[in-house]
Amino acid sequence: MHWNEGAQRLLGYSPAEVVGRSAAALLAEPVSLPDLARIVGADSERWSGELALRHRDGRRLLVTVIAHHDAPGYGPGTWRVVCPVHGGGPRPEDDELACWIFDQLPHCSVSIYDTDLRYRRSNQAMVPVVGLPDEAIRGLRIEDITTQPQTKDLAAGLRRAVDSGEAGRLESYQRTGGQRRAHAWSVDFAPLKDPDGEVRGVALVAHDINEQYWARKRLVLLDEAASRIGSTLDLAQTARELMEVTVPELADFASVDLLTALERDGEAGDQALRGTVSLRRVAHRFAPGSSPHLKTVLDIGAADSYPEFTPPARALATGAGVLSNAEDAEFAQWMRADAVRAARIREQGYHSMMAVPLLARGATLGVAVFYRRSRPDRRERFDHDDLLLAQDLTARAAVAIDNARRYTRERETALSLQRSLLPQRMPGHSAVEVATRYLPAGAQPGVGGDWFDVIPLSGARVALVVGDVVGHGIHASATMGRLRTAVLTLADVDLPPDELLTHLDDLVVRLSAESEAAQPSGEVGATCCYAVYDPVSRTCTLASAGHPPPVVVPPGGPAAALRISVGPPLGIGGLPFEATVVELAEQSVLALYTDGLIETRHRDVDEGLTKLVDLLSAADMPLDDTCDAVLRGLIEGRPQDDVALLLARTRALDAGCVAVWEVESDPVAVAQTRKDVSERLSAWGLADLTYATELIVSELVTNAIRYGASPITLRLIQDRTLICEVSDSSSTAPHLRRARVFDEGGRGLMLVAQLAQRWGTRHTPTGKTIWAEQNLEGLLDEYQPAA
């Protein structure tokens, strides 16, 4: 594709004779292009080796070539092959060039020592570093040339290089050439060997890394700030953390002052930043080693005013950092106007300062001030790089301080909202005895969205619910309230646990879509465990959406985590949930909880669950005391996440309190059903409810015979209420409607609704159940059912 003049001189071919032809024709031995590609490596970026080429006159030439893959300007799949036309050994003038490069090498200071570590010579770049001419130091050892603290390390590095014949390196930070300020160097020790490999001397090669050194120091300071500033949501502590990071590494004294306007209005308006500004000292710090009698102009907690020409006021007015030195006009004016401050600054030797505003989320909070005095181990005055570093550090602190202010306000609001959304008291229920605990998260994460509930259901059953909304703050609390309301509504419909979670999952998906549309990062997610306990059958049906497994403690123990099918967290959408049915002995304790109880930064979920099981196994005490014992055993101090704990001790309904009849699908069977109900109510001492109950049973059974399907079952349950249930295998649910004057039917359910305290329908795997409850208050005072 290309053939230059040098190639023509080497092989004798003109470009016209070569360009466009196969390169294989130039090879002395025939070889296919695939074989050639395999030799040089088709995927390599560069290849070097010998090739036997054929000259135009027929001579065979053995040439060393370099082949570059994908030649620039010729596209992929091409090779640029080059070779030196004028090869051969070194030239006489090469030695002179080597001497010149040694002497004139820029930015690389080199000194040569003999094997006795006596100085021989240096290049030009080393002369200002040493600060002495060769004639004055030739023949001296390095410890005789300089007495800096790291001289012994340099001498040891030279000795190791001579003795071992291996190169070494160290970083040196010291004054050189009579300079007042220390300088950073990267020093290499290179043994100098003759052709036989014997060490004849050693070279000390110094590279100036002062800028890199200070840049690295700044990065280290920023890294330390990232890990230390804002560790709490305490405003004063955050200010102290900024002081600890910057003093003495950046400054000899630093202070943080906040605008007093924040105390009144919560935000500082433009008026508070104009003219003379009022600031209150939050924190300050002296460099270690300062004289113990040194005092600040302002004590912590005290307020002071700063005229508009002072560096702090200028920083607040402009929203940018201000550099000021003792000889600046504004600084001198400030010192004349404040004699006390001027005396303190002169006494402490400060000659350079920075004032950096505390800015966060568009609000001005205050100012951080940094002072520096002369020290031999760092730069003389603050410079622009120091100001940029101070602004970065102060920006971190400002955000953390603003977070503390906002957190306090938001936490109080979220706690009030959460308290109003959680159950104010647990309803009494004959199926279970319940004890609950709720602990909001500590200061760092904020209030979360954990909740619990105990919901009475039809048929003397009870639903136990524990859930956890992802995230913290007001949004999580509000989402928790919406989900709790949804669970209460779905439970009132008497959905099975797996179906209820499916509907709840759909709701969370919709909430997440709404939140995402309003705010891109507003995705909603939650976990939930929903359990339904039936005291008649002593069975518990549970379904979980990504929630930690419940723990059950049978009478006499030991406790164990239930093996249930755990579905995906709420908000994933489209995935099924499965219900698990377990039989619980009477007086078993069922524990539902959120992950904040068992998981911390220092303890994973499995370890926490094991500890919870052990605590419950050993807790033979009332449920309230058990709750306290579990929290003491698992929570140290304020929890890192919200903690919700619900303990339920199961009860079984006595068999004598339940009556069941199979009803024939024949209208004639209604009369016998009324008779059976009347006899059972008399046996239970509830004769006063006979009339109303017979009417309810008659209407429900008649509807089941007329509109339902066999088999038909009637069940009476004597609990805190008298429960009447009629079940059939039809899934069609009845609807309450208002009958017109001349209608022959349509009044049955209206009658049931008037006679019963409450009534409803629940679907079952085999059909449906219509139920009605009547109040028993005052009717059971003297009656106790037989065991």
PDB file of N, CA and C in Angstrom, residues 308-368:
ATOM      1  N   GLU A 308     -18.726  44.999  57.167  1.00  0.00           N
ATOM      2  CA  GLU A 308     -18.819  44.488  55.812  1.00  0.00           C
ATOM      3  C   GLU A 308     -17.475  44.394  55.102  1.00  0.00           C
ATOM      4  N   PHE A 309     -16.436  45.103  55.544  1.00  0.00           N
ATOM      5  CA  PHE A 309     -15.130  45.049  54.882  1.00  0.00           C
ATOM      6  C   PHE A 309     -14.253  43.906  55.417  1.00  0.00           C
ATOM      7  N   THR A 310     -14.670  43.222  56.471  1.00  0.00           N
ATOM      8  CA  THR A 310     -13.854  42.143  57.034  1.00  0.00           C
ATOM      9  C   THR A 310     -13.949  40.888  56.164  1.00  0.00           C
ATOM     10  N   PRO A 311     -12.931  40.050  56.170  1.00  0.00           N
ATOM     11  CA  PRO A 311     -12.975  38.828  55.339  1.00  0.00           C
ATOM     12  C   PRO A 311     -14.195  37.950  55.598  1.00  0.00           C
ATOM     13  N   PRO A 312     -14.609  37.696  56.860  1.00  0.00           N
ATOM     14  CA  PRO A 312     -15.809  36.855  57.039  1.00  0.00           C
ATOM     15  C   PRO A 312     -17.059  37.468  56.412  1.00  0.00           C
ATOM     16  N   ALA A 313     -17.252  38.780  56.582  1.00  0.00           N
ATOM     17  CA  ALA A 313     -18.436  39.427  56.007  1.00  0.00           C
ATOM     18  C   ALA A 313     -18.373  39.416  54.487  1.00  0.00           C
ATOM     19  N   ARG A 314     -17.167  39.644  53.912  1.00  0.00           N
ATOM     20  CA  ARG A 314     -17.037  39.614  52.452  1.00  0.00           C
ATOM     21  C   ARG A 314     -17.329  38.210  51.905  1.00  0.00           C
ATOM     22  N   ALA A 315     -16.872  37.183  52.617  1.00  0.00           N
ATOM     23  CA  ALA A 315     -17.144  35.811  52.178  1.00  0.00           C
ATOM     24  C   ALA A 315     -18.636  35.512  52.190  1.00  0.00           C
ATOM     25  N   LEU A 316     -19.333  35.992  53.220  1.00  0.00           N
ATOM     26  CA  LEU A 316     -20.777  35.755  53.294  1.00  0.00           C
ATOM     27  C   LEU A 316     -21.511  36.542  52.219  1.00  0.00           C
ATOM     28  N   ALA A 317     -21.093  37.778  51.954  1.00  0.00           N
ATOM     29  CA  ALA A 317     -21.785  38.615  50.967  1.00  0.00           C
ATOM     30  C   ALA A 317     -21.591  38.095  49.552  1.00  0.00           C
ATOM     31  N   THR A 318     -20.389  37.603  49.234  1.00  0.00           N
ATOM     32  CA  THR A 318     -20.101  37.149  47.868  1.00  0.00           C
ATOM     33  C   THR A 318     -20.378  35.668  47.664  1.00  0.00           C
ATOM     34  N   GLY A 319     -20.467  34.907  48.748  1.00  0.00           N
ATOM     35  CA  GLY A 319     -20.664  33.468  48.620  1.00  0.00           C
ATOM     36  C   GLY A 319     -19.432  32.741  48.136  1.00  0.00           C
ATOM     37  N   ALA A 320     -18.244  33.366  48.254  1.00  0.00           N
ATOM     38  CA  ALA A 320     -16.988  32.763  47.803  1.00  0.00           C
ATOM     39  C   ALA A 320     -15.939  32.944  48.887  1.00  0.00           C
ATOM     40  N   GLY A 321     -14.926  32.065  48.863  1.00  0.00           N
ATOM     41  CA  GLY A 321     -13.860  32.148  49.833  1.00  0.00           C
ATOM     42  C   GLY A 321     -12.999  33.383  49.631  1.00  0.00           C
ATOM     43  N   VAL A 322     -12.421  33.885  50.730  1.00  0.00           N
ATOM     44  CA  VAL A 322     -11.595  35.097  50.704  1.00  0.00           C
ATOM     45  C   VAL A 322     -10.233  34.761  51.296  1.00  0.00           C
ATOM     46  N   LEU A 323      -9.155  35.073  50.546  1.00  0.00           N
ATOM     47  CA  LEU A 323      -7.777  34.965  51.026  1.00  0.00           C
ATOM     48  C   LEU A 323      -7.338  36.329  51.515  1.00  0.00           C
ATOM     49  N   SER A 324      -6.665  36.368  52.665  1.00  0.00           N
ATOM     50  CA  SER A 324      -6.221  37.657  53.185  1.00  0.00           C
ATOM     51  C   SER A 324      -4.924  37.465  53.947  1.00  0.00           C
ATOM     52  N   ASN A 325      -3.982  38.386  53.736  1.00  0.00           N
ATOM     53  CA  ASN A 325      -2.705  38.363  54.435  1.00  0.00           C
ATOM     54  C   ASN A 325      -2.569  39.597  55.319  1.00  0.00           C
ATOM     55  N   ALA A 326      -1.641  39.542  56.237  1.00  0.00           N
ATOM     56  CA  ALA A 326      -1.519  40.603  57.242  1.00  0.00           C
ATOM     57  C   ALA A 326      -1.263  41.967  56.614  1.00  0.00           C
ATOM     58  N   GLU A 327      -0.605  42.008  55.437  1.00  0.00           N
ATOM     59  CA  GLU A 327      -0.276  43.290  54.822  1.00  0.00           C
ATOM     60  C   GLU A 327      -1.392  43.819  53.922  1.00  0.00           C
ATOM     61  N   ASP A 328      -2.486  43.065  53.738  1.00  0.00           N
ATOM     62  CA  ASP A 328      -3.579  43.533  52.883  1.00  0.00           C
ATOM     63  C   ASP A 328      -4.304  44.710  53.533  1.00  0.00           C
ATOM     64  N   ALA A 329      -4.822  45.617  52.701  1.00  0.00           N
ATOM     65  CA  ALA A 329      -5.459  46.828  53.216  1.00  0.00           C
ATOM     66  C   ALA A 329      -6.696  46.494  54.052  1.00  0.00           C
ATOM     67  N   GLU A 330      -7.541  45.573  53.556  1.00  0.00           N
ATOM     68  CA  GLU A 330      -8.759  45.243  54.299  1.00  0.00           C
ATOM     69  C   GLU A 330      -8.424  44.596  55.638  1.00  0.00           C
ATOM     70  N   PHE A 331      -7.392  43.739  55.637  1.00  0.00           N
ATOM     71  CA  PHE A 331      -6.994  43.083  56.883  1.00  0.00           C
ATOM     72  C   PHE A 331      -6.474  44.125  57.882  1.00  0.00           C
ATOM     73  N   ALA A 332      -5.656  45.062  57.386  1.00  0.00           N
ATOM     74  CA  ALA A 332      -5.134  46.115  58.268  1.00  0.00           C
ATOM     75  C   ALA A 332      -6.261  46.986  58.804  1.00  0.00           C
ATOM     76  N   GLN A 333      -7.256  47.283  57.958  1.00  0.00           N
ATOM     77  CA  GLN A 333      -8.401  48.071  58.414  1.00  0.00           C
ATOM     78  C   GLN A 333      -9.167  47.340  59.505  1.00  0.00           C
ATOM     79  N   TRP A 334      -9.325  46.030  59.328  1.00  0.00           N
ATOM     80  CA  TRP A 334     -10.023  45.216  60.333  1.00  0.00           C
ATOM     81  C   TRP A 334      -9.262  45.246  61.666  1.00  0.00           C
ATOM     82  N   MET A 335      -7.936  45.131  61.590  1.00  0.00           N
ATOM     83  CA  MET A 335      -7.144  45.131  62.816  1.00  0.00           C
ATOM     84  C   MET A 335      -7.224  46.494  63.528  1.00  0.00           C
ATOM     85  N   ARG A 336      -7.268  47.585  62.741  1.00  0.00           N
ATOM     86  CA  ARG A 336      -7.397  48.909  63.364  1.00  0.00           C
ATOM     87  C   ARG A 336      -8.750  49.072  64.034  1.00  0.00           C
ATOM     88  N   ALA A 337      -9.778  48.462  63.445  1.00  0.00           N
ATOM     89  CA  ALA A 337     -11.120  48.605  64.004  1.00  0.00           C
ATOM     90  C   ALA A 337     -11.356  47.683  65.194  1.00  0.00           C
ATOM     91  N   ASP A 338     -10.561  46.647  65.352  1.00  0.00           N
ATOM     92  CA  ASP A 338     -10.767  45.672  66.433  1.00  0.00           C
ATOM     93  C   ASP A 338      -9.417  45.451  67.114  1.00  0.00           C
ATOM     94  N   ALA A 339      -9.115  46.269  68.109  1.00  0.00           N
ATOM     95  CA  ALA A 339      -7.810  46.228  68.769  1.00  0.00           C
ATOM     96  C   ALA A 339      -7.597  44.910  69.511  1.00  0.00           C
ATOM     97  N   VAL A 340      -8.643  44.386  70.102  1.00  0.00           N
ATOM     98  CA  VAL A 340      -8.506  43.122  70.850  1.00  0.00           C
ATOM     99  C   VAL A 340      -8.138  41.989  69.911  1.00  0.00           C
ATOM    100  N   ARG A 341      -8.828  41.900  68.776  1.00  0.00           N
ATOM    101  CA  ARG A 341      -8.524  40.852  67.805  1.00  0.00           C
ATOM    102  C   ARG A 341      -7.100  41.032  67.255  1.00  0.00           C
ATOM    103  N   ALA A 342      -6.722  42.264  66.975  1.00  0.00           N
ATOM    104  CA  ALA A 342      -5.386  42.532  66.450  1.00  0.00           C
ATOM    105  C   ALA A 342      -4.317  42.078  67.435  1.00  0.00           C
ATOM    106  N   ALA A 343      -4.547  42.332  68.730  1.00  0.00           N
ATOM    107  CA  ALA A 343      -3.565  41.921  69.732  1.00  0.00           C
ATOM    108  C   ALA A 343      -3.441  40.401  69.791  1.00  0.00           C
ATOM    109  N   ARG A 344      -4.572  39.703  69.725  1.00  0.00           N
ATOM    110  CA  ARG A 344      -4.541  38.228  69.753  1.00  0.00           C
ATOM    111  C   ARG A 344      -3.801  37.675  68.531  1.00  0.00           C
ATOM    112  N   ILE A 345      -4.054  38.238  67.363  1.00  0.00           N
ATOM    113  CA  ILE A 345      -3.433  37.744  66.124  1.00  0.00           C
ATOM    114  C   ILE A 345      -1.928  37.989  66.159  1.00  0.00           C
ATOM    115  N   ARG A 346      -1.516  39.191  66.627  1.00  0.00           N
ATOM    116  CA  ARG A 346      -0.081  39.456  66.731  1.00  0.00           C
ATOM    117  C   ARG A 346       0.575  38.530  67.753  1.00  0.00           C
ATOM    118  N   GLU A 347      -0.112  38.319  68.861  1.00  0.00           N
ATOM    119  CA  GLU A 347       0.427  37.465  69.918  1.00  0.00           C
ATOM    120  C   GLU A 347       0.652  36.033  69.413  1.00  0.00           C
ATOM    121  N   GLN A 348      -0.260  35.558  68.576  1.00  0.00           N
ATOM    122  CA  GLN A 348      -0.186  34.173  68.111  1.00  0.00           C
ATOM    123  C   GLN A 348       0.593  34.028  66.806  1.00  0.00           C
ATOM    124  N   GLY A 349       0.999  35.144  66.213  1.00  0.00           N
ATOM    125  CA  GLY A 349       1.859  35.087  65.044  1.00  0.00           C
ATOM    126  C   GLY A 349       1.167  34.737  63.751  1.00  0.00           C
ATOM    127  N   TYR A 350      -0.144  34.925  63.678  1.00  0.00           N
ATOM    128  CA  TYR A 350      -0.862  34.597  62.442  1.00  0.00           C
ATOM    129  C   TYR A 350      -0.626  35.695  61.408  1.00  0.00           C
ATOM    130  N   HIS A 351      -0.329  35.289  60.172  1.00  0.00           N
ATOM    131  CA  HIS A 351      -0.067  36.275  59.129  1.00  0.00           C
ATOM    132  C   HIS A 351      -0.848  36.001  57.845  1.00  0.00           C
ATOM    133  N   SER A 352      -1.616  34.888  57.795  1.00  0.00           N
ATOM    134  CA  SER A 352      -2.390  34.555  56.604  1.00  0.00           C
ATOM    135  C   SER A 352      -3.693  33.908  57.047  1.00  0.00           C
ATOM    136  N   MET A 353      -4.787  34.232  56.374  1.00  0.00           N
ATOM    137  CA  MET A 353      -6.081  33.694  56.773  1.00  0.00           C
ATOM    138  C   MET A 353      -6.961  33.435  55.555  1.00  0.00           C
ATOM    139  N   MET A 354      -7.938  32.574  55.755  1.00  0.00           N
ATOM    140  CA  MET A 354      -8.983  32.301  54.759  1.00  0.00           C
ATOM    141  C   MET A 354     -10.328  32.358  55.455  1.00  0.00           C
ATOM    142  N   ALA A 355     -11.311  32.928  54.798  1.00  0.00           N
ATOM    143  CA  ALA A 355     -12.697  32.920  55.260  1.00  0.00           C
ATOM    144  C   ALA A 355     -13.536  32.254  54.174  1.00  0.00           C
ATOM    145  N   VAL A 356     -14.206  31.164  54.539  1.00  0.00           N
ATOM    146  CA  VAL A 356     -14.953  30.373  53.565  1.00  0.00           C
ATOM    147  C   VAL A 356     -16.404  30.266  54.033  1.00  0.00           C
ATOM    148  N   PRO A 357     -17.372  30.674  53.188  1.00  0.00           N
ATOM    149  CA  PRO A 357     -18.779  30.593  53.612  1.00  0.00           C
ATOM    150  C   PRO A 357     -19.258  29.151  53.667  1.00  0.00           C
ATOM    151  N   LEU A 358     -20.145  28.897  54.613  1.00  0.00           N
ATOM    152  CA  LEU A 358     -20.798  27.585  54.724  1.00  0.00           C
ATOM    153  C   LEU A 358     -22.072  27.634  53.888  1.00  0.00           C
ATOM    154  N   LEU A 359     -22.034  26.993  52.725  1.00  0.00           N
ATOM    155  CA  LEU A 359     -23.159  27.013  51.788  1.00  0.00           C
ATOM    156  C   LEU A 359     -23.690  25.601  51.622  1.00  0.00           C
ATOM    157  N   ALA A 360     -25.010  25.460  51.688  1.00  0.00           N
ATOM    158  CA  ALA A 360     -25.620  24.148  51.506  1.00  0.00           C
ATOM    159  C   ALA A 360     -27.013  24.327  50.931  1.00  0.00           C
ATOM    160  N   ARG A 361     -27.234  23.675  49.773  1.00  0.00           N
ATOM    161  CA  ARG A 361     -28.561  23.661  49.137  1.00  0.00           C
ATOM    162  C   ARG A 361     -29.104  25.076  48.929  1.00  0.00           C
ATOM    163  N   GLY A 362     -28.223  25.973  48.499  1.00  0.00           N
ATOM    164  CA  GLY A 362     -28.650  27.328  48.205  1.00  0.00           C
ATOM    165  C   GLY A 362     -28.807  28.225  49.407  1.00  0.00           C
ATOM    166  N   ALA A 363     -28.554  27.724  50.593  1.00  0.00           N
ATOM    167  CA  ALA A 363     -28.692  28.519  51.813  1.00  0.00           C
ATOM    168  C   ALA A 363     -27.312  28.813  52.389  1.00  0.00           C
ATOM    169  N   THR A 364     -27.157  30.003  52.980  1.00  0.00           N
ATOM    170  CA  THR A 364     -25.920  30.388  53.656  1.00  0.00           C
ATOM    171  C   THR A 364     -26.102  30.185  55.144  1.00  0.00           C
ATOM    172  N   LEU A 365     -25.219  29.395  55.737  1.00  0.00           N
ATOM    173  CA  LEU A 365     -25.351  29.044  57.151  1.00  0.00           C
ATOM    174  C   LEU A 365     -24.399  29.823  58.044  1.00  0.00           C
ATOM    175  N   GLY A 366     -23.213  30.160  57.557  1.00  0.00           N
ATOM    176  CA  GLY A 366     -22.217  30.831  58.377  1.00  0.00           C
ATOM    177  C   GLY A 366     -20.896  30.864  57.651  1.00  0.00           C
ATOM    178  N   VAL A 367     -19.790  30.879  58.419  1.00  0.00           N
ATOM    179  CA  VAL A 367     -18.478  31.005  57.821  1.00  0.00           C
ATOM    180  C   VAL A 367     -17.472  30.211  58.644  1.00  0.00           C
ATOM    181  N   ALA A 368     -16.488  29.619  57.942  1.00  0.00           N
ATOM    182  CA  ALA A 368     -15.351  28.966  58.574  1.00  0.00           C
ATOM    183  C   ALA A 368     -14.116  29.815  58.310  1.00  0.00           C
TER     184      ALA A 368
END
